[in-house]
Tab-separated table of C-alpha atoms in Angstrom:
chain	number	residue	atom	x	y	z
T	1	MET	CA	-57.605	89.087	27.950
T	2	THR	CA	-54.655	88.985	30.352
T	3	ALA	CA	-52.566	92.152	30.278
T	4	HIS	CA	-48.874	91.670	29.679
T	5	THR	CA	-46.260	94.031	31.022
T	6	PRO	CA	-43.624	95.529	28.710
T	7	GLN	CA	-40.990	93.495	30.571
T	8	GLN	CA	-42.903	90.302	29.807
T	9	LEU	CA	-43.098	91.262	26.127
T	10	VAL	CA	-39.339	91.835	26.052
T	11	GLU	CA	-38.623	88.530	27.777
T	12	HIS	CA	-40.981	86.671	25.433
T	13	ALA	CA	-39.222	88.128	22.392
T	14	LEU	CA	-35.818	87.069	23.699
T	15	ALA	CA	-37.073	83.587	24.594
T	16	THR	CA	-38.741	82.883	21.244
T	17	SER	CA	-36.094	84.230	18.883
T	18	THR	CA	-34.097	81.519	17.131
T	19	ALA	CA	-31.345	83.929	16.081
T	20	ASP	CA	-27.876	83.770	17.627
T	21	ASP	CA	-28.554	86.965	19.583
T	22	CYS	CA	-31.542	89.221	20.052
T	23	ILE	CA	-32.374	92.665	21.392
T	24	ALA	CA	-35.964	93.641	22.237
T	25	ILE	CA	-37.151	97.159	23.002
T	26	ALA	CA	-40.641	97.824	24.370
T	27	ALA	CA	-41.872	101.413	24.580
T	28	ASP	CA	-44.991	102.056	26.650
T	29	SER	CA	-46.384	105.468	25.617
T	30	SER	CA	-49.178	107.572	27.034
T	31	SER	CA	-50.108	111.063	25.893
T	32	ALA	CA	-52.684	113.735	26.698
T	33	ASN	CA	-53.483	116.715	24.501
T	34	LEU	CA	-55.710	119.766	24.154
T	35	ARG	CA	-56.427	121.703	20.949
T	36	TRP	CA	-58.157	125.034	20.575
T	37	ALA	CA	-59.257	127.369	17.764
T	38	ASN	CA	-61.262	130.619	17.624
T	39	ASN	CA	-61.054	130.924	21.422
T	40	THR	CA	-62.721	127.546	21.924
T	41	LEU	CA	-61.406	124.199	23.067
T	42	THR	CA	-61.984	121.885	20.095
T	43	THR	CA	-60.572	118.493	21.066
T	44	ASN	CA	-58.878	116.702	23.906
T	45	GLY	CA	-57.757	113.142	24.282
T	46	VAL	CA	-55.629	110.551	26.015
T	47	MET	CA	-53.868	107.777	24.128
T	48	VAL	CA	-51.927	104.714	25.305
T	49	SER	CA	-49.872	102.374	23.141
T	50	VAL	CA	-47.082	99.801	23.325
T	51	ASP	CA	-44.578	99.446	20.504
T	52	VAL	CA	-41.984	96.696	20.302
T	53	THR	CA	-38.786	96.565	18.252
T	54	VAL	CA	-37.038	93.226	17.750
T	55	ILE	CA	-33.457	93.150	16.446
T	56	SER	CA	-32.081	89.745	15.486
T	57	PHE	CA	-28.397	88.906	14.996
T	58	VAL	CA	-27.253	85.903	12.953
T	59	ALA	CA	-23.616	84.844	12.616
T	60	GLN	CA	-22.325	84.379	9.079
T	61	GLY	CA	-19.016	83.092	7.854
T	62	ASP	CA	-17.774	86.603	7.269
T	63	GLY	CA	-19.525	88.452	10.090
T	64	VAL	CA	-22.925	89.110	11.652
T	65	ALA	CA	-26.152	89.999	9.842
T	66	THR	CA	-29.030	91.838	11.454
T	67	GLY	CA	-32.750	92.251	10.956
T	68	SER	CA	-34.914	94.832	12.703
T	69	VAL	CA	-38.721	94.903	12.789
T	70	SER	CA	-40.991	97.245	14.767
T	71	GLY	CA	-44.706	97.355	15.373
T	72	SER	CA	-47.515	97.781	17.835
T	73	ALA	CA	-47.650	94.764	20.141
T	74	SER	CA	-49.403	94.077	23.418
T	75	THR	CA	-49.655	90.267	23.385
T	76	PRO	CA	-47.122	87.431	23.138
T	77	GLU	CA	-48.640	86.393	19.805
T	78	GLN	CA	-48.054	89.847	18.337
T	79	VAL	CA	-44.498	89.818	19.643
T	80	GLU	CA	-43.867	86.417	18.068
T	81	THR	CA	-44.910	87.817	14.684
T	82	LEU	CA	-42.275	90.535	15.025
T	83	VAL	CA	-39.659	88.029	16.187
T	84	LYS	CA	-40.220	85.695	13.218
T	85	ALA	CA	-39.963	88.634	10.805
T	86	ALA	CA	-36.766	89.948	12.424
T	87	ASP	CA	-35.161	86.483	12.485
T	88	ALA	CA	-36.020	85.962	8.812
T	89	ALA	CA	-34.702	89.405	7.862
T	90	ALA	CA	-31.388	88.714	9.610
T	91	ARG	CA	-30.960	85.342	7.892
T	92	SER	CA	-31.512	86.867	4.469
T	93	ALA	CA	-29.267	89.909	5.033
T	94	SER	CA	-25.606	90.340	4.224
T	95	ALA	CA	-23.054	90.846	6.972
T	96	ALA	CA	-23.350	94.178	8.772
T	97	GLU	CA	-20.358	96.474	8.406
T	98	ASP	CA	-20.968	97.966	11.871
T	99	ALA	CA	-20.806	94.608	13.675
T	100	ALA	CA	-19.460	94.746	17.224
T	101	ASP	CA	-19.854	92.820	20.462
T	102	LEU	CA	-23.201	93.488	22.106
T	103	VAL	CA	-23.069	95.515	25.303
T	104	ALA	CA	-22.446	93.338	28.362
T	105	ASP	CA	-25.171	92.496	30.832
T	106	HIS	CA	-26.354	95.281	33.113
T	107	THR	CA	-29.698	95.767	34.872
T	108	SER	CA	-31.370	99.046	35.793
T	109	PRO	CA	-32.413	99.057	39.464
T	110	ASP	CA	-35.961	99.970	38.400
T	111	TRP	CA	-36.290	97.342	35.650
T	112	ASP	CA	-39.245	95.675	37.414
T	113	SER	CA	-41.151	98.942	37.878
T	114	ALA	CA	-44.395	99.485	35.992
T	115	PRO	CA	-44.574	102.047	33.179
T	116	GLU	CA	-45.277	105.620	34.185
T	117	ARG	CA	-48.273	107.312	32.596
T	118	THR	CA	-49.628	110.777	31.972
T	119	GLY	CA	-53.265	111.842	31.797
T	120	ILE	CA	-55.548	114.796	31.301
T	121	THR	CA	-54.981	115.851	34.928
T	122	VAL	CA	-51.582	117.189	33.829
T	123	TYR	CA	-53.586	120.251	32.677
T	124	ASP	CA	-55.435	120.818	35.972
T	125	SER	CA	-53.814	124.244	36.389
T	126	PHE	CA	-53.291	125.094	32.734
T	127	ALA	CA	-56.839	124.484	31.467
T	128	PRO	CA	-58.737	126.934	33.753
T	129	ALA	CA	-56.234	129.696	32.958
T	130	LEU	CA	-56.628	128.907	29.262
T	131	GLY	CA	-60.384	129.417	29.600
T	132	GLU	CA	-59.752	132.859	31.113
T	133	ALA	CA	-57.420	133.656	28.223
T	134	PHE	CA	-60.198	132.736	25.760
T	135	ARG	CA	-62.609	135.129	27.468
T	136	ALA	CA	-60.079	137.978	27.447
T	137	ALA	CA	-59.187	137.404	23.793
T	138	THR	CA	-62.862	137.390	22.767
T	139	ALA	CA	-63.476	140.658	24.606
T	140	GLU	CA	-60.486	142.243	22.867
T	141	ASP	CA	-61.267	140.990	19.327
T	142	ARG	CA	-58.411	138.539	19.210
T	143	LEU	CA	-58.448	134.868	18.172
T	144	LEU	CA	-56.335	132.166	19.788
T	145	TYR	CA	-55.328	128.876	18.197
T	146	GLY	CA	-53.079	126.303	19.769
T	147	PHE	CA	-52.114	122.902	20.985
T	148	VAL	CA	-50.565	121.339	24.065
T	149	ASN	CA	-49.280	117.805	24.323
T	150	HIS	CA	-47.760	115.805	27.149
T	151	GLU	CA	-46.277	112.368	26.666
T	152	VAL	CA	-44.563	109.872	28.930
T	153	VAL	CA	-42.654	107.021	27.315
T	154	THR	CA	-41.251	104.232	29.471
T	155	THR	CA	-38.713	102.228	27.492
T	156	TYR	CA	-37.494	98.737	28.369
T	157	LEU	CA	-34.432	97.369	26.566
T	158	GLY	CA	-33.416	93.735	26.965
T	159	SER	CA	-30.838	91.570	25.220
T	160	SER	CA	-29.902	87.904	25.044
T	161	ARG	CA	-26.586	88.940	26.629
T	162	GLY	CA	-28.355	89.915	29.860
T	163	LEU	CA	-28.939	93.636	29.317
T	164	ARG	CA	-32.055	94.923	31.114
T	165	LEU	CA	-32.407	98.724	31.005
T	166	ARG	CA	-35.340	101.033	31.727
T	167	HIS	CA	-35.854	104.755	31.077
T	168	VAL	CA	-38.813	107.076	31.678
T	169	GLN	CA	-39.023	110.097	29.367
T	170	PRO	CA	-41.605	112.845	29.978
T	171	THR	CA	-41.958	115.300	27.076
T	172	GLY	CA	-44.332	118.216	26.733
T	173	HIS	CA	-44.793	121.318	24.650
T	174	TYR	CA	-47.212	124.183	24.113
T	175	ALA	CA	-47.810	126.416	21.107
T	176	CYS	CA	-50.220	129.307	20.688
T	177	THR	CA	-50.955	131.518	17.670
T	178	ALA	CA	-52.945	134.741	17.925
T	179	LYS	CA	-54.719	136.428	15.017
T	180	ASP	CA	-56.806	139.548	14.591
T	181	LEU	CA	-60.447	139.166	13.518
T	182	GLY	CA	-59.555	140.054	9.931
T	183	LEU	CA	-56.822	137.367	9.906
T	184	SER	CA	-54.332	139.918	8.572
T	185	ARG	CA	-51.936	139.659	11.518
T	186	SER	CA	-50.557	136.644	13.359
T	187	ALA	CA	-48.066	135.946	16.122
T	188	TRP	CA	-46.757	132.768	17.733
T	189	VAL	CA	-45.209	131.635	21.010
T	190	GLY	CA	-44.203	128.150	22.096
T	191	GLY	CA	-42.141	126.256	24.611
T	192	ALA	CA	-41.143	122.883	26.013
T	193	THR	CA	-41.814	121.400	29.439
T	194	ARG	CA	-41.445	118.138	31.308
T	195	ASP	CA	-44.648	118.270	33.347
T	196	PHE	CA	-46.564	121.561	32.709
T	197	ALA	CA	-45.917	122.635	36.289
T	198	ASP	CA	-43.843	125.493	34.866
T	199	VAL	CA	-46.296	126.525	32.119
T	200	ASP	CA	-48.787	129.323	32.804
T	201	ALA	CA	-51.509	129.778	30.189
T	202	ALA	CA	-52.031	133.391	31.240
T	203	THR	CA	-48.376	134.212	30.625
T	204	MET	CA	-48.485	132.395	27.288
T	205	ALA	CA	-51.548	134.374	26.218
T	206	GLU	CA	-50.045	137.666	27.343
T	207	ARG	CA	-46.859	137.062	25.360
T	208	VAL	CA	-48.710	136.281	22.145
T	209	LYS	CA	-51.005	139.275	22.729
T	210	GLN	CA	-47.970	141.545	22.965
T	211	ARG	CA	-46.481	140.163	19.763
T	212	LEU	CA	-49.771	140.602	17.920
T	213	ALA	CA	-49.933	144.218	19.113
T	214	TRP	CA	-46.465	144.826	17.663
T	215	ALA	CA	-47.956	143.993	14.257
T	216	GLU	CA	-50.630	146.726	14.289
T	217	ARG	CA	-48.283	148.685	12.047
T	218	GLN	CA	-47.413	146.802	8.846
T	219	ILE	CA	-44.215	147.641	6.967
T	220	GLU	CA	-43.009	146.309	3.629
T	221	LEU	CA	-39.271	145.684	3.284
T	222	PRO	CA	-37.253	144.357	0.338
T	223	ALA	CA	-34.950	141.350	0.388
T	224	GLY	CA	-31.416	141.984	1.618
T	225	ARG	CA	-29.040	141.481	4.507
T	226	TYR	CA	-30.399	142.763	7.805
T	227	ASP	CA	-29.092	143.178	11.318
T	228	THR	CA	-31.221	140.421	12.842
T	229	ILE	CA	-31.974	139.077	16.300
T	230	LEU	CA	-32.872	135.387	16.499
T	231	PRO	CA	-34.528	134.489	19.830
T	232	PRO	CA	-33.703	131.137	21.464
T	233	THR	CA	-36.565	129.417	19.598
T	234	SER	CA	-35.133	130.375	16.203
T	235	VAL	CA	-31.577	129.558	17.275
T	236	ALA	CA	-32.799	126.088	18.297
T	237	ASP	CA	-34.275	125.594	14.805
T	238	LEU	CA	-30.815	126.105	13.302
T	239	MET	CA	-28.625	124.374	15.889
T	240	ILE	CA	-30.645	121.164	15.695
T	241	ASP	CA	-29.799	120.993	11.991
T	242	ALA	CA	-26.135	121.589	12.829
T	243	TYR	CA	-26.333	118.719	15.339
T	244	TRP	CA	-28.170	116.271	13.112
T	245	GLY	CA	-25.615	116.915	10.374
T	246	ALA	CA	-22.671	116.124	12.647
T	247	GLY	CA	-22.299	112.449	11.763
T	248	ALA	CA	-18.666	111.380	11.972
T	249	ARG	CA	-18.796	108.895	9.114
T	250	VAL	CA	-20.267	111.379	6.638
T	251	ALA	CA	-17.663	113.937	7.707
T	252	HIS	CA	-14.851	111.380	7.412
T	253	GLU	CA	-15.961	110.623	3.845
T	254	GLY	CA	-15.807	114.306	2.860
T	255	GLU	CA	-19.527	114.987	2.612
T	256	SER	CA	-20.258	117.578	5.308
T	257	VAL	CA	-19.237	120.924	6.712
T	258	TYR	CA	-17.271	118.985	9.346
T	259	SER	CA	-15.023	117.348	6.702
T	260	ARG	CA	-11.366	118.315	6.491
T	261	PRO	CA	-10.236	119.212	2.952
T	262	GLY	CA	-8.073	116.366	1.725
T	263	GLY	CA	-9.678	113.772	4.000
T	264	GLY	CA	-10.782	113.123	7.562
T	265	THR	CA	-12.739	115.343	9.918
T	266	LYS	CA	-12.188	118.779	11.428
T	267	ILE	CA	-12.166	117.440	15.002
T	268	GLY	CA	-9.557	119.482	16.878
T	269	GLU	CA	-9.877	122.498	14.579
T	270	ARG	CA	-11.500	125.821	15.403
T	271	MET	CA	-14.798	126.058	13.495
T	272	VAL	CA	-16.617	128.973	15.130
T	273	LYS	CA	-15.909	131.903	17.436
T	274	GLU	CA	-13.951	131.337	20.601
T	275	GLY	CA	-16.254	131.243	23.612
T	276	VAL	CA	-18.904	129.172	21.838
T	277	HIS	CA	-19.838	125.867	23.469
T	278	LEU	CA	-22.258	123.281	22.049
T	279	TRP	CA	-22.851	120.190	24.165
T	280	SER	CA	-25.248	117.468	25.243
T	281	ASP	CA	-25.684	115.827	28.632
T	282	PRO	CA	-28.357	113.267	29.648
T	283	ALA	CA	-28.281	114.718	33.176
T	284	ARG	CA	-28.736	118.395	32.170
T	285	ALA	CA	-31.322	119.799	34.605
T	286	GLY	CA	-34.665	120.286	32.895
T	287	LEU	CA	-33.487	118.492	29.747
T	288	GLU	CA	-32.925	115.014	31.216
T	289	CYS	CA	-32.969	112.181	28.702
T	290	ALA	CA	-31.866	108.539	28.376
T	291	SER	CA	-28.440	107.794	29.832
T	292	PHE	CA	-27.934	104.799	27.548
T	293	ASN	CA	-27.963	104.386	23.786
T	294	LEU	CA	-31.181	103.313	22.045
T	295	ALA	CA	-31.112	102.368	18.347
T	296	GLY	CA	-33.875	100.581	16.490
T	297	ALA	CA	-31.899	100.430	13.238
T	298	SER	CA	-28.400	101.161	11.945
T	299	ASP	CA	-27.498	104.158	9.801
T	300	ASN	CA	-24.639	106.659	9.518
T	301	THR	CA	-25.140	107.928	13.083
T	302	GLU	CA	-26.604	104.921	14.929
T	303	SER	CA	-25.801	101.238	15.287
T	304	VAL	CA	-28.021	98.493	16.665
T	305	PHE	CA	-24.876	96.890	18.073
T	306	ASP	CA	-24.418	99.938	20.327
T	307	ASN	CA	-27.723	99.505	22.179
T	308	GLY	CA	-27.143	99.997	25.886
T	309	LEU	CA	-23.867	101.922	25.656
T	310	PRO	CA	-23.717	104.388	28.559
T	311	LEU	CA	-24.024	108.078	27.672
T	312	GLY	CA	-22.510	111.043	29.463
T	313	ARG	CA	-21.815	114.687	28.728
T	314	THR	CA	-20.337	115.208	25.274
T	315	ASP	CA	-18.853	118.521	24.148
T	316	TRP	CA	-19.431	118.867	20.410
T	317	ILE	CA	-17.898	122.346	20.168
T	318	ALA	CA	-15.671	123.520	23.009
T	319	ASP	CA	-14.521	127.153	23.058
T	320	GLY	CA	-15.025	127.372	19.299
T	321	THR	CA	-13.170	124.140	18.496
T	322	LEU	CA	-14.867	121.066	17.060
T	323	ALA	CA	-14.407	118.563	19.883
T	324	ALA	CA	-16.508	115.593	18.768
T	325	LEU	CA	-18.910	114.295	16.144
T	326	ILE	CA	-21.701	111.747	16.450
T	327	GLN	CA	-19.863	108.413	16.545
T	328	THR	CA	-20.888	104.790	16.600
T	329	ARG	CA	-18.237	102.255	17.578
T	330	HIS	CA	-17.880	101.500	13.874
T	331	SER	CA	-17.296	105.126	12.810
T	332	ALA	CA	-15.003	105.700	15.810
T	333	ALA	CA	-12.770	102.898	14.543
T	334	MET	CA	-12.686	104.610	11.137
T	335	THR	CA	-11.878	108.078	12.491
T	336	GLY	CA	-9.682	107.132	15.437
T	337	GLN	CA	-11.866	109.151	17.806
T	338	PRO	CA	-13.751	108.244	21.008
T	339	VAL	CA	-17.236	106.729	20.782
T	340	THR	CA	-19.731	109.585	21.169
T	341	PRO	CA	-23.292	108.503	20.321
T	342	MET	CA	-26.142	110.950	19.758
T	343	ILE	CA	-27.817	112.271	22.914
T	344	ASP	CA	-31.416	113.500	23.001
T	345	ASN	CA	-30.747	117.095	24.101
T	346	LEU	CA	-28.617	120.045	23.002
T	347	VAL	CA	-27.243	123.141	24.752
T	348	LEU	CA	-25.557	126.188	23.209
T	349	GLU	CA	-23.707	128.602	25.473
T	350	VAL	CA	-21.663	131.714	24.674
T	351	ASP	CA	-19.099	133.070	27.123
T	352	GLY	CA	-20.299	136.448	28.383
T	353	GLY	CA	-23.851	135.976	27.098
T	354	GLN	CA	-26.278	137.832	29.314
T	355	GLY	CA	-29.762	139.263	29.405
T	356	SER	CA	-32.611	138.270	27.106
T	357	GLU	CA	-33.627	138.738	23.496
T	358	MET	CA	-35.400	141.965	24.500
T	359	ASP	CA	-32.135	143.266	25.961
T	360	LEU	CA	-30.574	142.649	22.543
T	361	VAL	CA	-33.489	144.528	20.967
T	362	ALA	CA	-32.870	147.484	23.279
T	363	GLY	CA	-29.291	147.719	21.983
T	364	MET	CA	-30.204	147.622	18.278
T	365	GLU	CA	-30.444	150.832	16.238
T	366	ARG	CA	-32.278	149.324	13.263
T	367	GLY	CA	-32.915	145.727	12.334
T	368	LEU	CA	-35.239	142.745	12.608
T	369	LEU	CA	-36.490	140.417	15.340
T	370	VAL	CA	-37.385	137.059	13.758
T	371	THR	CA	-39.428	134.964	16.188
T	372	CYS	CA	-40.162	131.947	14.016
T	373	LEU	CA	-38.444	129.975	11.250
T	374	TRP	CA	-40.108	127.133	9.372
T	375	TYR	CA	-39.928	124.828	6.351
T	376	ILE	CA	-36.171	124.509	6.845
T	377	ARG	CA	-34.331	122.452	4.231
T	378	GLU	CA	-30.657	121.743	3.540
T	379	VAL	CA	-29.231	123.234	0.340
T	380	ASP	CA	-25.553	122.292	0.578
T	381	PRO	CA	-24.288	119.783	3.194
T	382	GLN	CA	-20.623	120.735	2.662
T	383	THR	CA	-21.280	124.267	3.902
T	384	MET	CA	-24.462	123.348	5.815
T	385	LEU	CA	-26.309	126.034	3.897
T	386	LEU	CA	-29.978	125.961	4.894
T	387	THR	CA	-32.997	127.682	3.436
T	388	GLY	CA	-36.378	128.355	4.964
T	389	LEU	CA	-39.127	130.884	5.537
T	390	THR	CA	-40.127	133.227	8.316
T	391	ARG	CA	-43.575	132.948	9.819
T	392	ASP	CA	-45.913	134.505	12.406
T	393	GLY	CA	-43.732	137.358	13.523
T	394	VAL	CA	-40.953	139.351	11.813
T	395	TYR	CA	-40.656	142.695	13.573
T	396	LEU	CA	-38.837	145.935	12.739
T	397	VAL	CA	-36.638	147.409	15.448
T	398	GLU	CA	-35.756	151.109	15.427
T	399	GLY	CA	-33.965	152.933	18.209
T	400	GLY	CA	-34.110	149.909	20.490
T	401	GLU	CA	-37.888	149.525	20.195
T	402	ILE	CA	-40.176	147.320	18.120
T	403	VAL	CA	-42.142	149.638	15.816
T	404	GLY	CA	-44.080	147.208	13.624
T	405	ALA	CA	-44.234	143.946	11.716
T	406	VAL	CA	-42.727	143.372	8.284
T	407	ASN	CA	-43.453	140.942	5.476
T	408	ASN	CA	-42.130	137.400	5.470
T	409	PHE	CA	-38.900	136.361	3.772
T	410	ARG	CA	-37.118	133.348	2.383
T	411	TRP	CA	-33.691	133.155	3.999
T	412	ASN	CA	-30.433	131.332	3.223
T	413	GLU	CA	-27.893	130.806	5.997
T	414	SER	CA	-25.497	128.274	7.496
T	415	PRO	CA	-25.711	127.765	11.278
T	416	ILE	CA	-21.935	127.263	11.343
T	417	ASP	CA	-21.414	130.609	9.589
T	418	LEU	CA	-23.784	132.269	12.037
T	419	LEU	CA	-21.693	131.023	14.972
T	420	ASN	CA	-18.757	132.839	13.376
T	421	ARG	CA	-20.608	136.056	12.549
T	422	PHE	CA	-22.893	136.847	15.495
T	423	SER	CA	-22.145	140.086	17.316
T	424	HIS	CA	-24.124	139.654	20.555
T	425	ALA	CA	-25.547	136.766	22.579
T	426	SER	CA	-27.997	136.576	25.458
T	427	ALA	CA	-27.922	134.155	28.362
T	428	THR	CA	-28.810	130.538	27.578
T	429	VAL	CA	-32.374	129.569	28.521
T	430	PRO	CA	-34.665	126.590	27.855
T	431	SER	CA	-35.924	126.858	24.290
T	432	PHE	CA	-38.229	125.148	21.823
T	433	SER	CA	-37.809	124.671	18.093
T	434	ARG	CA	-41.047	125.302	16.217
T	435	GLU	CA	-39.740	123.407	13.179
T	436	TRP	CA	-38.401	120.310	14.962
T	437	GLY	CA	-39.700	120.432	18.544
T	438	ASP	CA	-43.218	119.047	18.107
T	439	ASP	CA	-42.256	115.600	16.860
T	440	TYR	CA	-38.501	115.159	16.823
T	441	PHE	CA	-36.305	117.122	19.212
T	442	SER	CA	-37.740	119.269	22.005
T	443	ARG	CA	-34.999	119.320	24.640
T	444	THR	CA	-32.819	122.366	23.909
T	445	ALA	CA	-31.385	125.369	25.734
T	446	MET	CA	-30.163	128.264	23.619
T	447	PRO	CA	-29.228	131.960	23.756
T	448	ALA	CA	-30.649	134.638	21.501
T	449	LEU	CA	-28.120	135.697	18.853
T	450	ARG	CA	-27.726	138.968	16.978
T	451	ILE	CA	-26.507	138.499	13.405
T	452	PRO	CA	-25.342	141.751	11.741
T	453	ASP	CA	-25.957	140.553	8.161
T	454	PHE	CA	-28.587	137.803	8.120
T	455	ASN	CA	-29.451	136.939	4.515
T	456	MET	CA	-33.106	137.493	3.673
T	457	SER	CA	-32.709	136.264	0.097
T	458	SER	CA	-36.209	137.053	-1.202
T	459	VAL	CA	-39.600	138.338	-0.101
T	460	SER	CA	-42.116	135.576	0.660
T	461	GLN	CA	-45.843	135.881	0.063
T	462	ALA	CA	-46.535	133.290	2.788
T	463	GLN	CA	-48.925	134.479	5.476
């Protein structure tokens, strides 16, 4: 069977569509992973796939209708199946309310380049050090469980209007949980990387060993409001929710925390403390992502008509003031604001933030260090009240030192409220959300935050 390049699949989709306009997106993905449990490597694998999205546009008397179909495709025949389905979906659909002119023709200088791939050799340095960590953990009666994954996705976007864009996105992460032999204590560490050149398995194992040692003393605490330090990982968990909920249309219609009472959005109003900055930038060092818009379907925050729009730095919150919300061209026309599409990274900075989470611990008289949040769900979109649980590491701080581990809690907090109430912030560093980083959003940089009255609403029996 003759192999077909992603570019050829895109061109075949555009050539065979009978719609008035067509966009085709081919994503060539390769990934390599390692899993371990009980101090033993359990699985490893390399996977390669090609997925194609076809978006058809059909003019109607009152506008333009669209149809979008995605699927695995590596041959022209498979692409044609997707094209026929997308064309048919567009012809049977009603006019799209977000209709706009497709982005004009532009070609990436590397459009003709082959897809980039990853492989198991990405772990050439990590794997031997992991083996040493297994031996040390076994000798010290400690169990390690974990997972590493590295993926490279090369995306090709083409349109019947001449657009030909290419982007290569490397994404990697590591996560390691340590337990004692009796499985009564657990601790977790994790992080994101682009290529594993900056990930040392020995350092990872040492960090989780230290956190497990903190839990040798177990302390029961009741529910209540506690002076609490959230490290960058936990801050990322919350700020991603704040970002995903920042759709301009939903805010304009009065349904989110970013809605102005009486109508419209809070853009231009102070929402959090002065000195707080939340922003995204495709060129942010270490967090690089696509510099053009990619949308496989339309919703409140994305529009298929906006495929190929150039992306640059966007300040969402600037010095405490709401500066922008996630805007398609359609929502921007509704709100009278600039077009600011979603970008695949997020940075939080606080003026004067310095040191690390452990420096914040050293300055705390009594409180909690919460290293991991999970099972996060939205309770009230108009206040962005979230609820969730703690997991694998809630530690008691007394006199600037960690003196033991405490039980888990259910918590209820709004990330917007937290940005108004925090008392201290560390420097911003690359971070990784345990809740959202594995599959959805791994490119973040956050500070640790100290919250004087974090709401631990009830004790959780989760272990």
